[in-house]
Amino acid sequence: MNKRHGQYYAAWKRLCKNKRAMVGLSILVVIILGALFAGALAPEGYDYQNYEVCLLKPCWEYPFGTDQFGRNILSRILYGGRISLAVGFSAVVLSVSVGTLIGSLAGYYGGAIDNISMRIMDVMMAIPNILLAIAVCAALGNGIQNMVFAIAICAVPGHARVGRSAVLSARNQEYIEAAVSNGASDFRIIFRYILPNCLAPIIVQATMSVAKAILSASSLAFIGLGVQQPIPEWGAMLSAGRSYFRDYWWVITFPGLAIMMAIYGINLLGDGLRDALDPRLKQ
């Protein structure tokens, strides 16, 4: 256990030396803090309407301008971060849990379990993610929970494959044979010995999946699925303001930048984690 902690501490030190990863982490921390403390940082409520300042361009009082209903865009972006980030992280937690479980069982037992589960994953991967998410949302209806479920379903095959490959690489190691000889159950071998030693690829895959989940949530909200007005969500803000973009550029520019910066920061951090956790990249 101490050795494992030492390995992750060394990985953290390597991550801290990666300037791009630290930039990504800083961006992500700023966005998360802005979402968490939106109530204190937002100048106004996200649904407060002031028709006297409709479509006001950015100024000192309204740094990001106002939308067609006179709502403060800065306030809506801060509050919208709660929805976008919550959906992204929740979908990834759900998909990682289900996908890693399926992949671990398939990789450990092999045979029919492996063939059946992986063929199902192949079929799911053959369907474009956004189309599968749209179909699930259309079947279940609008709502944040349904959107999380739809995005998670799309991400399960990727995590299942990562979990399976990790288990296959560790299944024949000597410490696994020792655990089997000591009479350890299959459940204990998988979740006590194999997965804790295969966390690196799972963590990297999960980190990169957060960016995809946020983008998927924004795409679904953009076409009217998932979050509904007046609840702020970055993709929904883009959809609501697209009719005004020609004359009022700020209505969709700042929500689009919020999405871009969140995904950019997560991708930088994911690349840094991949380099830090891969022992072959040690310097």
PDB file of C-alpha atoms in Angstrom:
ATOM      1  CA  MET A   1       0.000   0.000   0.000  1.00  0.00           C
ATOM      2  CA  ASN A   2       2.822   2.389   0.884  1.00  0.00           C
ATOM      3  CA  LYS A   3       4.546   1.543  -2.372  1.00  0.00           C
ATOM      4  CA  ARG A   4       1.378   2.358  -4.288  1.00  0.00           C
ATOM      5  CA  HIS A   5       0.992   5.660  -2.464  1.00  0.00           C
ATOM      6  CA  GLY A   6       4.613   6.424  -3.261  1.00  0.00           C
ATOM      7  CA  GLN A   7       3.963   5.764  -6.936  1.00  0.00           C
ATOM      8  CA  TYR A   8       1.034   8.151  -7.022  1.00  0.00           C
ATOM      9  CA  TYR A   9       3.000  10.767  -5.124  1.00  0.00           C
ATOM     10  CA  ALA A  10       5.769  10.487  -7.708  1.00  0.00           C
ATOM     11  CA  ALA A  11       3.142  10.803 -10.448  1.00  0.00           C
ATOM     12  CA  TRP A  12       1.800  13.942  -8.760  1.00  0.00           C
ATOM     13  CA  LYS A  13       5.297  15.434  -8.701  1.00  0.00           C
ATOM     14  CA  ARG A  14       5.716  14.691 -12.402  1.00  0.00           C
ATOM     15  CA  LEU A  15       2.329  16.266 -13.051  1.00  0.00           C
ATOM     16  CA  CYS A  16       3.342  19.422 -11.193  1.00  0.00           C
ATOM     17  CA  LYS A  17       6.388  19.737 -13.428  1.00  0.00           C
ATOM     18  CA  ASN A  18       4.189  19.684 -16.533  1.00  0.00           C
ATOM     19  CA  LYS A  19       3.418  23.340 -17.252  1.00  0.00           C
ATOM     20  CA  ARG A  20       0.609  22.592 -19.688  1.00  0.00           C
ATOM     21  CA  ALA A  21      -1.082  20.304 -17.191  1.00  0.00           C
ATOM     22  CA  MET A  22      -0.838  22.987 -14.511  1.00  0.00           C
ATOM     23  CA  VAL A  23      -2.393  25.514 -16.896  1.00  0.00           C
ATOM     24  CA  GLY A  24      -5.241  23.104 -17.551  1.00  0.00           C
ATOM     25  CA  LEU A  25      -5.679  22.422 -13.841  1.00  0.00           C
ATOM     26  CA  SER A  26      -5.718  26.162 -13.107  1.00  0.00           C
ATOM     27  CA  ILE A  27      -8.376  26.778 -15.752  1.00  0.00           C
ATOM     28  CA  LEU A  28     -10.480  23.929 -14.408  1.00  0.00           C
ATOM     29  CA  VAL A  29     -10.140  25.107 -10.804  1.00  0.00           C
ATOM     30  CA  VAL A  30     -11.204  28.649 -11.741  1.00  0.00           C
ATOM     31  CA  ILE A  31     -14.271  27.341 -13.593  1.00  0.00           C
ATOM     32  CA  ILE A  32     -15.224  25.006 -10.752  1.00  0.00           C
ATOM     33  CA  LEU A  33     -14.798  27.720  -8.115  1.00  0.00           C
ATOM     34  CA  GLY A  34     -16.846  30.119 -10.230  1.00  0.00           C
ATOM     35  CA  ALA A  35     -19.644  27.557 -10.446  1.00  0.00           C
ATOM     36  CA  LEU A  36     -19.522  26.639  -6.754  1.00  0.00           C
ATOM     37  CA  PHE A  37     -19.579  30.247  -5.572  1.00  0.00           C
ATOM     38  CA  ALA A  38     -21.882  31.556  -8.286  1.00  0.00           C
ATOM     39  CA  GLY A  39     -24.301  32.803  -5.628  1.00  0.00           C
ATOM     40  CA  ALA A  40     -21.634  35.118  -4.227  1.00  0.00           C
ATOM     41  CA  LEU A  41     -19.884  36.037  -7.481  1.00  0.00           C
ATOM     42  CA  ALA A  42     -22.865  36.564  -9.796  1.00  0.00           C
ATOM     43  CA  PRO A  43     -23.988  40.219  -9.961  1.00  0.00           C
ATOM     44  CA  GLU A  44     -27.645  39.166 -10.320  1.00  0.00           C
ATOM     45  CA  GLY A  45     -29.804  36.067 -10.285  1.00  0.00           C
ATOM     46  CA  TYR A  46     -29.631  33.927 -13.388  1.00  0.00           C
ATOM     47  CA  ASP A  47     -33.352  34.465 -14.103  1.00  0.00           C
ATOM     48  CA  TYR A  48     -33.552  38.165 -13.197  1.00  0.00           C
ATOM     49  CA  GLN A  49     -34.962  40.092 -16.172  1.00  0.00           C
ATOM     50  CA  ASN A  50     -34.494  43.795 -16.775  1.00  0.00           C
ATOM     51  CA  TYR A  51     -36.150  44.769 -20.048  1.00  0.00           C
ATOM     52  CA  GLU A  52     -34.568  48.220 -19.925  1.00  0.00           C
ATOM     53  CA  VAL A  53     -31.165  46.740 -20.759  1.00  0.00           C
ATOM     54  CA  CYS A  54     -32.085  44.045 -23.283  1.00  0.00           C
ATOM     55  CA  LEU A  55     -29.195  43.057 -25.573  1.00  0.00           C
ATOM     56  CA  LEU A  56     -26.856  45.560 -23.939  1.00  0.00           C
ATOM     57  CA  LYS A  57     -23.297  45.191 -25.162  1.00  0.00           C
ATOM     58  CA  PRO A  58     -20.488  44.440 -22.643  1.00  0.00           C
ATOM     59  CA  CYS A  59     -19.775  47.348 -20.328  1.00  0.00           C
ATOM     60  CA  TRP A  60     -18.488  47.975 -16.818  1.00  0.00           C
ATOM     61  CA  GLU A  61     -21.796  47.101 -15.159  1.00  0.00           C
ATOM     62  CA  TYR A  62     -22.417  44.099 -17.437  1.00  0.00           C
ATOM     63  CA  PRO A  63     -18.977  42.697 -18.377  1.00  0.00           C
ATOM     64  CA  PHE A  64     -20.485  40.046 -20.659  1.00  0.00           C
ATOM     65  CA  GLY A  65     -23.517  42.078 -21.734  1.00  0.00           C
ATOM     66  CA  THR A  66     -27.157  41.037 -21.473  1.00  0.00           C
ATOM     67  CA  ASP A  67     -29.376  38.711 -23.476  1.00  0.00           C
ATOM     68  CA  GLN A  68     -32.697  39.269 -25.223  1.00  0.00           C
ATOM     69  CA  PHE A  69     -34.549  39.277 -21.886  1.00  0.00           C
ATOM     70  CA  GLY A  70     -32.176  41.668 -20.139  1.00  0.00           C
ATOM     71  CA  ARG A  71     -30.557  38.901 -18.103  1.00  0.00           C
ATOM     72  CA  ASN A  72     -26.938  39.254 -17.051  1.00  0.00           C
ATOM     73  CA  ILE A  73     -24.887  36.864 -19.204  1.00  0.00           C
ATOM     74  CA  LEU A  74     -22.062  36.713 -16.666  1.00  0.00           C
ATOM     75  CA  SER A  75     -24.482  35.554 -13.976  1.00  0.00           C
ATOM     76  CA  ARG A  76     -25.976  32.940 -16.281  1.00  0.00           C
ATOM     77  CA  ILE A  77     -22.545  31.610 -17.256  1.00  0.00           C
ATOM     78  CA  LEU A  78     -21.522  31.253 -13.606  1.00  0.00           C
ATOM     79  CA  TYR A  79     -24.729  29.463 -12.699  1.00  0.00           C
ATOM     80  CA  GLY A  80     -24.665  27.509 -15.952  1.00  0.00           C
ATOM     81  CA  GLY A  81     -21.283  26.101 -14.990  1.00  0.00           C
ATOM     82  CA  ARG A  82     -23.012  24.236 -12.184  1.00  0.00           C
ATOM     83  CA  ILE A  83     -25.248  22.418 -14.633  1.00  0.00           C
ATOM     84  CA  SER A  84     -22.626  21.732 -17.295  1.00  0.00           C
ATOM     85  CA  LEU A  85     -19.977  20.524 -14.852  1.00  0.00           C
ATOM     86  CA  ALA A  86     -22.446  18.523 -12.760  1.00  0.00           C
ATOM     87  CA  VAL A  87     -23.782  16.766 -15.841  1.00  0.00           C
ATOM     88  CA  GLY A  88     -20.268  16.093 -17.146  1.00  0.00           C
ATOM     89  CA  PHE A  89     -18.856  14.690 -13.915  1.00  0.00           C
ATOM     90  CA  SER A  90     -22.010  12.735 -13.020  1.00  0.00           C
ATOM     91  CA  ALA A  91     -22.154  11.102 -16.437  1.00  0.00           C
ATOM     92  CA  VAL A  92     -18.484  10.141 -16.221  1.00  0.00           C
ATOM     93  CA  VAL A  93     -18.838   8.669 -12.711  1.00  0.00           C
ATOM     94  CA  LEU A  94     -21.778   6.566 -13.881  1.00  0.00           C
ATOM     95  CA  SER A  95     -20.146   5.460 -17.130  1.00  0.00           C
ATOM     96  CA  VAL A  96     -16.798   4.664 -15.473  1.00  0.00           C
ATOM     97  CA  SER A  97     -18.507   2.580 -12.786  1.00  0.00           C
ATOM     98  CA  VAL A  98     -20.615   0.563 -15.220  1.00  0.00           C
ATOM     99  CA  GLY A  99     -18.018   0.339 -17.984  1.00  0.00           C
ATOM    100  CA  THR A 100     -15.158  -0.664 -15.695  1.00  0.00           C
ATOM    101  CA  LEU A 101     -17.325  -3.336 -14.064  1.00  0.00           C
ATOM    102  CA  ILE A 102     -18.312  -4.804 -17.439  1.00  0.00           C
ATOM    103  CA  GLY A 103     -14.765  -4.659 -18.765  1.00  0.00           C
ATOM    104  CA  SER A 104     -13.284  -6.155 -15.595  1.00  0.00           C
ATOM    105  CA  LEU A 105     -15.656  -9.118 -15.594  1.00  0.00           C
ATOM    106  CA  ALA A 106     -15.111  -9.668 -19.324  1.00  0.00           C
ATOM    107  CA  GLY A 107     -11.334  -9.521 -19.023  1.00  0.00           C
ATOM    108  CA  TYR A 108     -11.122 -11.692 -15.905  1.00  0.00           C
ATOM    109  CA  TYR A 109     -13.513 -14.493 -16.876  1.00  0.00           C
ATOM    110  CA  GLY A 110     -13.091 -14.415 -20.659  1.00  0.00           C
ATOM    111  CA  GLY A 111     -14.975 -16.955 -22.744  1.00  0.00           C
ATOM    112  CA  ALA A 112     -18.658 -16.384 -23.404  1.00  0.00           C
ATOM    113  CA  ILE A 113     -18.890 -13.487 -20.938  1.00  0.00           C
ATOM    114  CA  ASP A 114     -16.113 -11.671 -22.746  1.00  0.00           C
ATOM    115  CA  ASN A 115     -17.493 -12.362 -26.235  1.00  0.00           C
ATOM    116  CA  ILE A 116     -21.083 -11.386 -25.461  1.00  0.00           C
ATOM    117  CA  SER A 117     -20.290  -8.238 -23.481  1.00  0.00           C
ATOM    118  CA  MET A 118     -17.674  -6.966 -25.920  1.00  0.00           C
ATOM    119  CA  ARG A 119     -19.893  -7.592 -28.941  1.00  0.00           C
ATOM    120  CA  ILE A 120     -22.611  -5.543 -27.275  1.00  0.00           C
ATOM    121  CA  MET A 121     -20.053  -2.794 -26.673  1.00  0.00           C
ATOM    122  CA  ASP A 122     -19.011  -3.004 -30.341  1.00  0.00           C
ATOM    123  CA  VAL A 123     -22.598  -2.499 -31.454  1.00  0.00           C
ATOM    124  CA  MET A 124     -22.953   0.523 -29.182  1.00  0.00           C
ATOM    125  CA  MET A 125     -19.675   1.989 -30.443  1.00  0.00           C
ATOM    126  CA  ALA A 126     -20.877   1.591 -34.042  1.00  0.00           C
ATOM    127  CA  ILE A 127     -23.637   4.116 -33.330  1.00  0.00           C
ATOM    128  CA  PRO A 128     -22.476   7.774 -33.274  1.00  0.00           C
ATOM    129  CA  ASN A 129     -22.542   8.985 -29.693  1.00  0.00           C
ATOM    130  CA  ILE A 130     -24.664  12.049 -30.330  1.00  0.00           C
ATOM    131  CA  LEU A 131     -27.277  10.012 -32.220  1.00  0.00           C
ATOM    132  CA  LEU A 132     -27.441   7.459 -29.404  1.00  0.00           C
ATOM    133  CA  ALA A 133     -27.749  10.237 -26.823  1.00  0.00           C
ATOM    134  CA  ILE A 134     -30.508  11.930 -28.829  1.00  0.00           C
ATOM    135  CA  ALA A 135     -32.393   8.637 -29.110  1.00  0.00           C
ATOM    136  CA  VAL A 136     -32.149   7.990 -25.373  1.00  0.00           C
ATOM    137  CA  CYS A 137     -33.209  11.542 -24.469  1.00  0.00           C
ATOM    138  CA  ALA A 138     -36.073  11.403 -26.948  1.00  0.00           C
ATOM    139  CA  ALA A 139     -37.255   8.114 -25.430  1.00  0.00           C
ATOM    140  CA  LEU A 140     -36.916   9.149 -21.786  1.00  0.00           C
ATOM    141  CA  GLY A 141     -37.904  12.808 -22.143  1.00  0.00           C
ATOM    142  CA  ASN A 142     -36.259  16.065 -21.172  1.00  0.00           C
ATOM    143  CA  GLY A 143     -34.542  16.538 -17.846  1.00  0.00           C
ATOM    144  CA  ILE A 144     -31.088  16.685 -16.349  1.00  0.00           C
ATOM    145  CA  GLN A 145     -31.194  13.129 -15.008  1.00  0.00           C
ATOM    146  CA  ASN A 146     -32.192  11.713 -18.380  1.00  0.00           C
ATOM    147  CA  MET A 147     -29.449  13.715 -20.069  1.00  0.00           C
ATOM    148  CA  VAL A 148     -26.861  12.344 -17.631  1.00  0.00           C
ATOM    149  CA  PHE A 149     -28.111   8.815 -18.269  1.00  0.00           C
ATOM    150  CA  ALA A 150     -27.986   9.286 -22.043  1.00  0.00           C
ATOM    151  CA  ILE A 151     -24.438  10.657 -22.003  1.00  0.00           C
ATOM    152  CA  ALA A 152     -23.291   7.913 -19.624  1.00  0.00           C
ATOM    153  CA  ILE A 153     -24.656   5.175 -21.887  1.00  0.00           C
ATOM    154  CA  CYS A 154     -22.649   6.570 -24.799  1.00  0.00           C
ATOM    155  CA  ALA A 155     -19.416   6.518 -22.770  1.00  0.00           C
ATOM    156  CA  VAL A 156     -19.771   3.014 -21.279  1.00  0.00           C
ATOM    157  CA  PRO A 157     -18.180   1.104 -24.227  1.00  0.00           C
ATOM    158  CA  GLY A 158     -14.969   3.125 -24.098  1.00  0.00           C
ATOM    159  CA  HIS A 159     -14.529   2.577 -20.358  1.00  0.00           C
ATOM    160  CA  ALA A 160     -15.410  -1.105 -20.731  1.00  0.00           C
ATOM    161  CA  ARG A 161     -12.618  -1.578 -23.257  1.00  0.00           C
ATOM    162  CA  VAL A 162     -10.107   0.253 -21.066  1.00  0.00           C
ATOM    163  CA  GLY A 163     -11.106  -1.801 -18.015  1.00  0.00           C
ATOM    164  CA  ARG A 164     -10.907  -5.043 -19.972  1.00  0.00           C
ATOM    165  CA  SER A 165      -7.441  -4.310 -21.361  1.00  0.00           C
ATOM    166  CA  ALA A 166      -6.195  -3.313 -17.900  1.00  0.00           C
ATOM    167  CA  VAL A 167      -7.478  -6.535 -16.344  1.00  0.00           C
ATOM    168  CA  LEU A 168      -6.056  -8.658 -19.163  1.00  0.00           C
ATOM    169  CA  SER A 169      -2.609  -7.129 -18.653  1.00  0.00           C
ATOM    170  CA  ALA A 170      -2.643  -7.842 -14.905  1.00  0.00           C
ATOM    171  CA  ARG A 171      -4.573 -11.114 -14.744  1.00  0.00           C
ATOM    172  CA  ASN A 172      -1.521 -13.369 -15.137  1.00  0.00           C
ATOM    173  CA  GLN A 173       0.808 -11.462 -12.825  1.00  0.00           C
ATOM    174  CA  GLU A 174       2.481 -13.300  -9.965  1.00  0.00           C
ATOM    175  CA  TYR A 175       0.668 -11.409  -7.229  1.00  0.00           C
ATOM    176  CA  ILE A 176      -2.653 -12.497  -8.736  1.00  0.00           C
ATOM    177  CA  GLU A 177      -1.515 -16.127  -8.727  1.00  0.00           C
ATOM    178  CA  ALA A 178      -0.515 -15.717  -5.096  1.00  0.00           C
ATOM    179  CA  ALA A 179      -3.940 -14.334  -4.234  1.00  0.00           C
ATOM    180  CA  VAL A 180      -5.629 -17.255  -6.009  1.00  0.00           C
ATOM    181  CA  SER A 181      -3.457 -19.766  -4.156  1.00  0.00           C
ATOM    182  CA  ASN A 182      -4.443 -18.120  -0.864  1.00  0.00           C
ATOM    183  CA  GLY A 183      -8.099 -18.725  -1.635  1.00  0.00           C
ATOM    184  CA  ALA A 184      -9.151 -15.152  -2.390  1.00  0.00           C
ATOM    185  CA  SER A 185     -12.545 -14.796  -4.058  1.00  0.00           C
ATOM    186  CA  ASP A 186     -12.897 -13.532  -7.609  1.00  0.00           C
ATOM    187  CA  PHE A 187     -14.541 -10.344  -6.328  1.00  0.00           C
ATOM    188  CA  ARG A 188     -11.634  -9.651  -3.989  1.00  0.00           C
ATOM    189  CA  ILE A 189      -9.042 -10.400  -6.660  1.00  0.00           C
ATOM    190  CA  ILE A 190     -10.668  -8.021  -9.157  1.00  0.00           C
ATOM    191  CA  PHE A 191     -11.463  -5.107  -6.854  1.00  0.00           C
ATOM    192  CA  ARG A 192      -8.709  -5.490  -4.264  1.00  0.00           C
ATOM    193  CA  TYR A 193      -5.707  -6.525  -6.335  1.00  0.00           C
ATOM    194  CA  ILE A 194      -6.263  -5.969 -10.059  1.00  0.00           C
ATOM    195  CA  LEU A 195      -8.151  -2.661 -10.405  1.00  0.00           C
ATOM    196  CA  PRO A 196      -6.122  -0.688  -7.807  1.00  0.00           C
ATOM    197  CA  ASN A 197      -3.016  -1.529  -9.828  1.00  0.00           C
ATOM    198  CA  CYS A 198      -4.680  -0.536 -13.107  1.00  0.00           C
ATOM    199  CA  LEU A 199      -6.007   2.871 -12.126  1.00  0.00           C
ATOM    200  CA  ALA A 200      -3.693   4.885 -14.379  1.00  0.00           C
ATOM    201  CA  PRO A 201      -5.432   4.211 -17.729  1.00  0.00           C
ATOM    202  CA  ILE A 202      -8.860   4.354 -16.059  1.00  0.00           C
ATOM    203  CA  ILE A 203      -8.127   7.762 -14.538  1.00  0.00           C
ATOM    204  CA  VAL A 204      -6.815   9.163 -17.816  1.00  0.00           C
ATOM    205  CA  GLN A 205      -9.808   7.832 -19.762  1.00  0.00           C
ATOM    206  CA  ALA A 206     -12.202   9.257 -17.170  1.00  0.00           C
ATOM    207  CA  THR A 207     -10.546  12.675 -17.276  1.00  0.00           C
ATOM    208  CA  MET A 208     -10.759  12.887 -21.044  1.00  0.00           C
ATOM    209  CA  SER A 209     -14.365  11.672 -20.919  1.00  0.00           C
ATOM    210  CA  VAL A 210     -15.393  14.655 -18.785  1.00  0.00           C
ATOM    211  CA  ALA A 211     -14.629  17.005 -21.679  1.00  0.00           C
ATOM    212  CA  LYS A 212     -16.644  14.826 -24.074  1.00  0.00           C
ATOM    213  CA  ALA A 213     -19.531  14.682 -21.599  1.00  0.00           C
ATOM    214  CA  ILE A 214     -19.632  18.471 -21.223  1.00  0.00           C
ATOM    215  CA  LEU A 215     -19.597  18.875 -24.991  1.00  0.00           C
ATOM    216  CA  SER A 216     -22.345  16.257 -25.381  1.00  0.00           C
ATOM    217  CA  ALA A 217     -24.456  17.980 -22.723  1.00  0.00           C
ATOM    218  CA  SER A 218     -24.053  21.304 -24.522  1.00  0.00           C
ATOM    219  CA  SER A 219     -24.953  19.681 -27.843  1.00  0.00           C
ATOM    220  CA  LEU A 220     -28.113  18.112 -26.423  1.00  0.00           C
ATOM    221  CA  ALA A 221     -29.138  21.371 -24.756  1.00  0.00           C
ATOM    222  CA  PHE A 222     -28.452  23.229 -28.004  1.00  0.00           C
ATOM    223  CA  ILE A 223     -31.061  21.176 -29.866  1.00  0.00           C
ATOM    224  CA  GLY A 224     -33.593  21.463 -27.063  1.00  0.00           C
ATOM    225  CA  LEU A 225     -33.008  18.199 -25.194  1.00  0.00           C
ATOM    226  CA  GLY A 226     -32.058  18.081 -21.542  1.00  0.00           C
ATOM    227  CA  VAL A 227     -31.986  21.393 -19.694  1.00  0.00           C
ATOM    228  CA  GLN A 228     -34.927  23.691 -20.327  1.00  0.00           C
ATOM    229  CA  GLN A 229     -35.271  27.459 -19.955  1.00  0.00           C
ATOM    230  CA  PRO A 230     -34.896  29.471 -17.785  1.00  0.00           C
ATOM    231  CA  ILE A 231     -32.317  27.156 -16.158  1.00  0.00           C
ATOM    232  CA  PRO A 232     -28.931  28.286 -17.484  1.00  0.00           C
ATOM    233  CA  GLU A 233     -26.711  25.844 -19.313  1.00  0.00           C
ATOM    234  CA  TRP A 234     -23.940  26.818 -21.700  1.00  0.00           C
ATOM    235  CA  GLY A 235     -25.297  24.865 -24.674  1.00  0.00           C
ATOM    236  CA  ALA A 236     -28.832  26.087 -24.060  1.00  0.00           C
ATOM    237  CA  MET A 237     -27.520  29.671 -23.914  1.00  0.00           C
ATOM    238  CA  LEU A 238     -25.910  29.173 -27.318  1.00  0.00           C
ATOM    239  CA  SER A 239     -29.165  27.854 -28.730  1.00  0.00           C
ATOM    240  CA  ALA A 240     -31.228  30.705 -27.278  1.00  0.00           C
ATOM    241  CA  GLY A 241     -28.875  33.384 -28.603  1.00  0.00           C
ATOM    242  CA  ARG A 242     -28.128  32.075 -32.090  1.00  0.00           C
ATOM    243  CA  SER A 243     -30.883  34.198 -33.635  1.00  0.00           C
ATOM    244  CA  TYR A 244     -29.204  37.358 -32.358  1.00  0.00           C
ATOM    245  CA  PHE A 245     -25.593  36.551 -33.215  1.00  0.00           C
ATOM    246  CA  ARG A 246     -25.449  38.632 -36.400  1.00  0.00           C
ATOM    247  CA  ASP A 247     -26.072  41.931 -34.574  1.00  0.00           C
ATOM    248  CA  TYR A 248     -25.301  40.999 -30.946  1.00  0.00           C
ATOM    249  CA  TRP A 249     -22.162  38.883 -30.968  1.00  0.00           C
ATOM    250  CA  TRP A 250     -21.759  38.700 -27.185  1.00  0.00           C
ATOM    251  CA  VAL A 251     -24.963  36.702 -26.675  1.00  0.00           C
ATOM    252  CA  ILE A 252     -23.335  33.435 -27.803  1.00  0.00           C
ATOM    253  CA  THR A 253     -19.630  34.352 -27.768  1.00  0.00           C
ATOM    254  CA  PHE A 254     -19.164  34.176 -24.006  1.00  0.00           C
ATOM    255  CA  PRO A 255     -21.115  30.914 -23.465  1.00  0.00           C
ATOM    256  CA  GLY A 256     -19.114  29.422 -26.330  1.00  0.00           C
ATOM    257  CA  LEU A 257     -15.863  30.573 -24.745  1.00  0.00           C
ATOM    258  CA  ALA A 258     -16.935  29.010 -21.434  1.00  0.00           C
ATOM    259  CA  ILE A 259     -17.422  25.647 -23.153  1.00  0.00           C
ATOM    260  CA  MET A 260     -14.156  26.002 -25.037  1.00  0.00           C
ATOM    261  CA  MET A 261     -12.105  26.903 -21.958  1.00  0.00           C
ATOM    262  CA  ALA A 262     -13.595  24.087 -19.867  1.00  0.00           C
ATOM    263  CA  ILE A 263     -12.828  21.483 -22.530  1.00  0.00           C
ATOM    264  CA  TYR A 264      -9.395  22.974 -23.208  1.00  0.00           C
ATOM    265  CA  GLY A 265      -8.457  22.868 -19.522  1.00  0.00           C
ATOM    266  CA  ILE A 266      -9.666  19.289 -19.087  1.00  0.00           C
ATOM    267  CA  ASN A 267      -7.806  18.116 -22.195  1.00  0.00           C
ATOM    268  CA  LEU A 268      -4.571  19.722 -21.006  1.00  0.00           C
ATOM    269  CA  LEU A 269      -4.976  18.085 -17.612  1.00  0.00           C
ATOM    270  CA  GLY A 270      -5.809  14.743 -19.205  1.00  0.00           C
ATOM    271  CA  ASP A 271      -2.677  14.849 -21.358  1.00  0.00           C
ATOM    272  CA  GLY A 272      -0.618  15.687 -18.286  1.00  0.00           C
ATOM    273  CA  LEU A 273      -2.143  12.830 -16.294  1.00  0.00           C
ATOM    274  CA  ARG A 274      -1.407  10.414 -19.113  1.00  0.00           C
ATOM    275  CA  ASP A 275       2.248  11.437 -19.137  1.00  0.00           C
ATOM    276  CA  ALA A 276       2.532  11.437 -15.330  1.00  0.00           C
ATOM    277  CA  LEU A 277       0.877   8.054 -14.771  1.00  0.00           C
ATOM    278  CA  ASP A 278       2.601   6.221 -17.611  1.00  0.00           C
ATOM    279  CA  PRO A 279       5.777   4.696 -16.146  1.00  0.00           C
ATOM    280  CA  ARG A 280       7.309   4.464 -19.612  1.00  0.00           C
ATOM    281  CA  LEU A 281       7.401   8.281 -19.753  1.00  0.00           C
ATOM    282  CA  LYS A 282       9.453   8.734 -16.588  1.00  0.00           C
ATOM    283  CA  GLN A 283      12.352  11.050 -17.006  1.00  0.00           C
TER     284      GLN A 283
END
